[in-house]
CSV table of C-alpha atoms in Angstrom, one decimal:
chain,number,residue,atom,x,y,z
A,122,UNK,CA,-0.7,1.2,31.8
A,123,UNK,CA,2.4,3.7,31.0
A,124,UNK,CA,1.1,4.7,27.7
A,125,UNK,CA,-2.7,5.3,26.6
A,126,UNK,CA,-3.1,3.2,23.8
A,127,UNK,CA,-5.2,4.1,20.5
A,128,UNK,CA,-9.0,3.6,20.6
A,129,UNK,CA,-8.9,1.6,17.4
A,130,UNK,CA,-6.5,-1.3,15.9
A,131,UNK,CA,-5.6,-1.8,12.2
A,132,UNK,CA,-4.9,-5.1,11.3
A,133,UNK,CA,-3.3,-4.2,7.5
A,134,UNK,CA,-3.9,-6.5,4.6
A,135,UNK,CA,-3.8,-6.1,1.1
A,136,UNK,CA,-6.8,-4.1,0.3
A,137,UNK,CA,-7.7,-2.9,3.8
A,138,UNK,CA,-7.9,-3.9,7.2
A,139,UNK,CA,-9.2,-5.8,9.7
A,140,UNK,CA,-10.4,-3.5,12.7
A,141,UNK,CA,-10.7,-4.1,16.3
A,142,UNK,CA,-11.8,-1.8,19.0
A,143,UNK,CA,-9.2,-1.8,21.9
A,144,UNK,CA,-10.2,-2.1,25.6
A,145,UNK,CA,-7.6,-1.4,28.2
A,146,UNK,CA,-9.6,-1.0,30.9
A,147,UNK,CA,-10.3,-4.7,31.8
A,148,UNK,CA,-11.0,-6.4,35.3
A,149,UNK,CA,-7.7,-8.4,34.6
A,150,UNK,CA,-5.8,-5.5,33.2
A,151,UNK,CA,-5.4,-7.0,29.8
A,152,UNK,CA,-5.7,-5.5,26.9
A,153,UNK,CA,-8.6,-6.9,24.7
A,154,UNK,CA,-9.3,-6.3,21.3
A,155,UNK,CA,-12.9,-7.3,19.8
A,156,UNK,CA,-13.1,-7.5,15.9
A,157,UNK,CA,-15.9,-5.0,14.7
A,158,UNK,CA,-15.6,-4.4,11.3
A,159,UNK,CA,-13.6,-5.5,7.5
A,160,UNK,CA,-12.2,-3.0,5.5
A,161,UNK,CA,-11.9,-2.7,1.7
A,162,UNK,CA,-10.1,0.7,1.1
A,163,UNK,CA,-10.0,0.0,-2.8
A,164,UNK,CA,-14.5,0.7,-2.9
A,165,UNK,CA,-14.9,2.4,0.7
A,166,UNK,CA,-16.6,-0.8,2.1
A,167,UNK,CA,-16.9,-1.0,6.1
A,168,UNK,CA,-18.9,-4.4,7.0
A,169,UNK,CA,-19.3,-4.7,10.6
A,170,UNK,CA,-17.9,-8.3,12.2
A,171,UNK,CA,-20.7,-10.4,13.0
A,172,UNK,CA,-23.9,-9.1,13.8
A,173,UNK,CA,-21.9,-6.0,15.5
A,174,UNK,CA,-23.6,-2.3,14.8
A,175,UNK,CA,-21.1,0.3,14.1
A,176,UNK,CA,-21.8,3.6,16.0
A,177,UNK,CA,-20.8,7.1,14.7
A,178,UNK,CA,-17.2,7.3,16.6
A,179,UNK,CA,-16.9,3.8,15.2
A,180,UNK,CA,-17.6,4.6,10.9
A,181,UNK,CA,-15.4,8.0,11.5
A,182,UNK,CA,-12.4,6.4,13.4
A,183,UNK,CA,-12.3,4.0,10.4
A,184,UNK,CA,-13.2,6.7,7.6
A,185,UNK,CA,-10.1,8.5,9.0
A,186,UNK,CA,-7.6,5.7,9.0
A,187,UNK,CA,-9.2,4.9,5.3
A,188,UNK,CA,-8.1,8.0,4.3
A,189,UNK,CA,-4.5,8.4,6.0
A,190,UNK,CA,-4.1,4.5,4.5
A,191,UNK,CA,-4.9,6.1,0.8
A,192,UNK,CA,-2.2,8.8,1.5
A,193,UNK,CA,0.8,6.4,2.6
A,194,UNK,CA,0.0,3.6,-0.1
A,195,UNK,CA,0.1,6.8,-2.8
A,196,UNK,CA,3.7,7.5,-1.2
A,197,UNK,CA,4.8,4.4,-1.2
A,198,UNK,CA,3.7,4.0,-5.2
A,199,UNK,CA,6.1,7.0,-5.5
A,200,UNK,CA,8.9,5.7,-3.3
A,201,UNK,CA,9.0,2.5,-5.3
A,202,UNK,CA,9.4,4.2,-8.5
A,203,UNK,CA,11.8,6.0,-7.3
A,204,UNK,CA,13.9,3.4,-6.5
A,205,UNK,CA,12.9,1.5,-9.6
A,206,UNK,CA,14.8,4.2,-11.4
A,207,UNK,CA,17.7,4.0,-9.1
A,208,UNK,CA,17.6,0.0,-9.7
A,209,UNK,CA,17.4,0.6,-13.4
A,210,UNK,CA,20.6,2.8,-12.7
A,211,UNK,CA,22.5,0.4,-10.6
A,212,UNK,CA,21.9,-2.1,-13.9
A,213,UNK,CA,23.0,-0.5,-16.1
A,214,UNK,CA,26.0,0.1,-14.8
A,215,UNK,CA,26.4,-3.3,-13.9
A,216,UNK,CA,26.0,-4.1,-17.9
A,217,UNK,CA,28.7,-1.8,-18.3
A,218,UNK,CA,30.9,-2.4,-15.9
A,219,UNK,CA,31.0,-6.3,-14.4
A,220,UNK,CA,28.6,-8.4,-16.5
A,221,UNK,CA,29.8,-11.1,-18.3
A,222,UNK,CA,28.4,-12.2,-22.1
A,223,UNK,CA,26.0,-14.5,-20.6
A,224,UNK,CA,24.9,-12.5,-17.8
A,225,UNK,CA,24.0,-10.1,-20.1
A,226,UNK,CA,22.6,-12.3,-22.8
A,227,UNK,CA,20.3,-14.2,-20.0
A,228,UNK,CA,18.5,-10.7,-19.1
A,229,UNK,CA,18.8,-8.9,-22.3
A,230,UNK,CA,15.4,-9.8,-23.8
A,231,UNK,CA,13.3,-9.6,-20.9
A,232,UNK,CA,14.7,-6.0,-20.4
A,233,UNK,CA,14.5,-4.6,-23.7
A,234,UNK,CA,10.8,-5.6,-24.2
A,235,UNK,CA,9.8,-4.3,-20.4
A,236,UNK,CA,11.5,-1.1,-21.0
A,237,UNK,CA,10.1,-0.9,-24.4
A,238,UNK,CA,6.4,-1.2,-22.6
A,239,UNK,CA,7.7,1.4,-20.4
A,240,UNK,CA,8.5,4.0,-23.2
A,241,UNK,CA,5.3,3.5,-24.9
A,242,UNK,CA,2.8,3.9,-22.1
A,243,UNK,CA,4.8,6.8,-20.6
A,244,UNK,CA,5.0,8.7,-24.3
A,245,UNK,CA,1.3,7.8,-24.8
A,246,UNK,CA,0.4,9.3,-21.4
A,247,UNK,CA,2.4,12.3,-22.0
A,248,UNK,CA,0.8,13.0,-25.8
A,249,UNK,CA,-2.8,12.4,-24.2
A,250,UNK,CA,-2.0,15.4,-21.3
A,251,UNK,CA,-0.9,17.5,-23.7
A,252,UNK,CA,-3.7,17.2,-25.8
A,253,UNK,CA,-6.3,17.6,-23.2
A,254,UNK,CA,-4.0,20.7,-22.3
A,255,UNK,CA,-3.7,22.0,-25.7
């Protein structure tokens, strides 16, 4: 093959991953891919697939990806945030600027009462930092 391919697949799913062991060097020249192991990264579980025993390159290739997984789902958090605010941005503006009475009146309560959730959990976070700062 052209390109050496990774030791290790990551099938993603909600809470972790289903992981495979890649084998490129194959009579037929396929690629083959055996299931060894399911991943929960939300309690650290590894389970091995079947009656498969996990060796030591085996737990740390997956520890690894565990860990790199953790770091782009905690970016991604942020990034939709982020664009949660500009949404909320973009809306209001749209209330502003081209809603009509009953475009407004159809999402008015639903706002109001999520932003009012908003505002008290984010106050009540803040007041409980800057006691345990204070």
């Amino acid at each position: 093959m052209a390109a050496e391919l990774p030791g290790y697949f990551f099938r993603t799913r909600e809470n972790g991953a289903f992981v495979f062991k890649v084998e490129q060097e194959t009579r037929l020249r396929r690629i083959e891919m055996d299931q060894i192991a399911v991943v929960n990264i939300r309690n650290g579980e590894i389970k091995p697939h079947g009656d498969r025993v996990l060796d030591d390159e085996d737990v740390a290739a997956i520890r690894d990806w565990m860990e790199a997984r953790r770091a782009v789902i905690a970016e991604r958090v942020i990034d939709d945030i982020r664009r949660t605010v500009d949404h909320l941005n973009q809306v209001s503006h749209w209330i502003q600027s081209k809603a009509s009475d009953d475009e407004v009146d159809a999402v008015t309560d639903d706002l109001l009462l999520s932003m009012h959730d908003l505002r008290q959990v984010l106050v009540r976070r803040r007041a409980e930092r800057i006691q345990k700062s204070g």
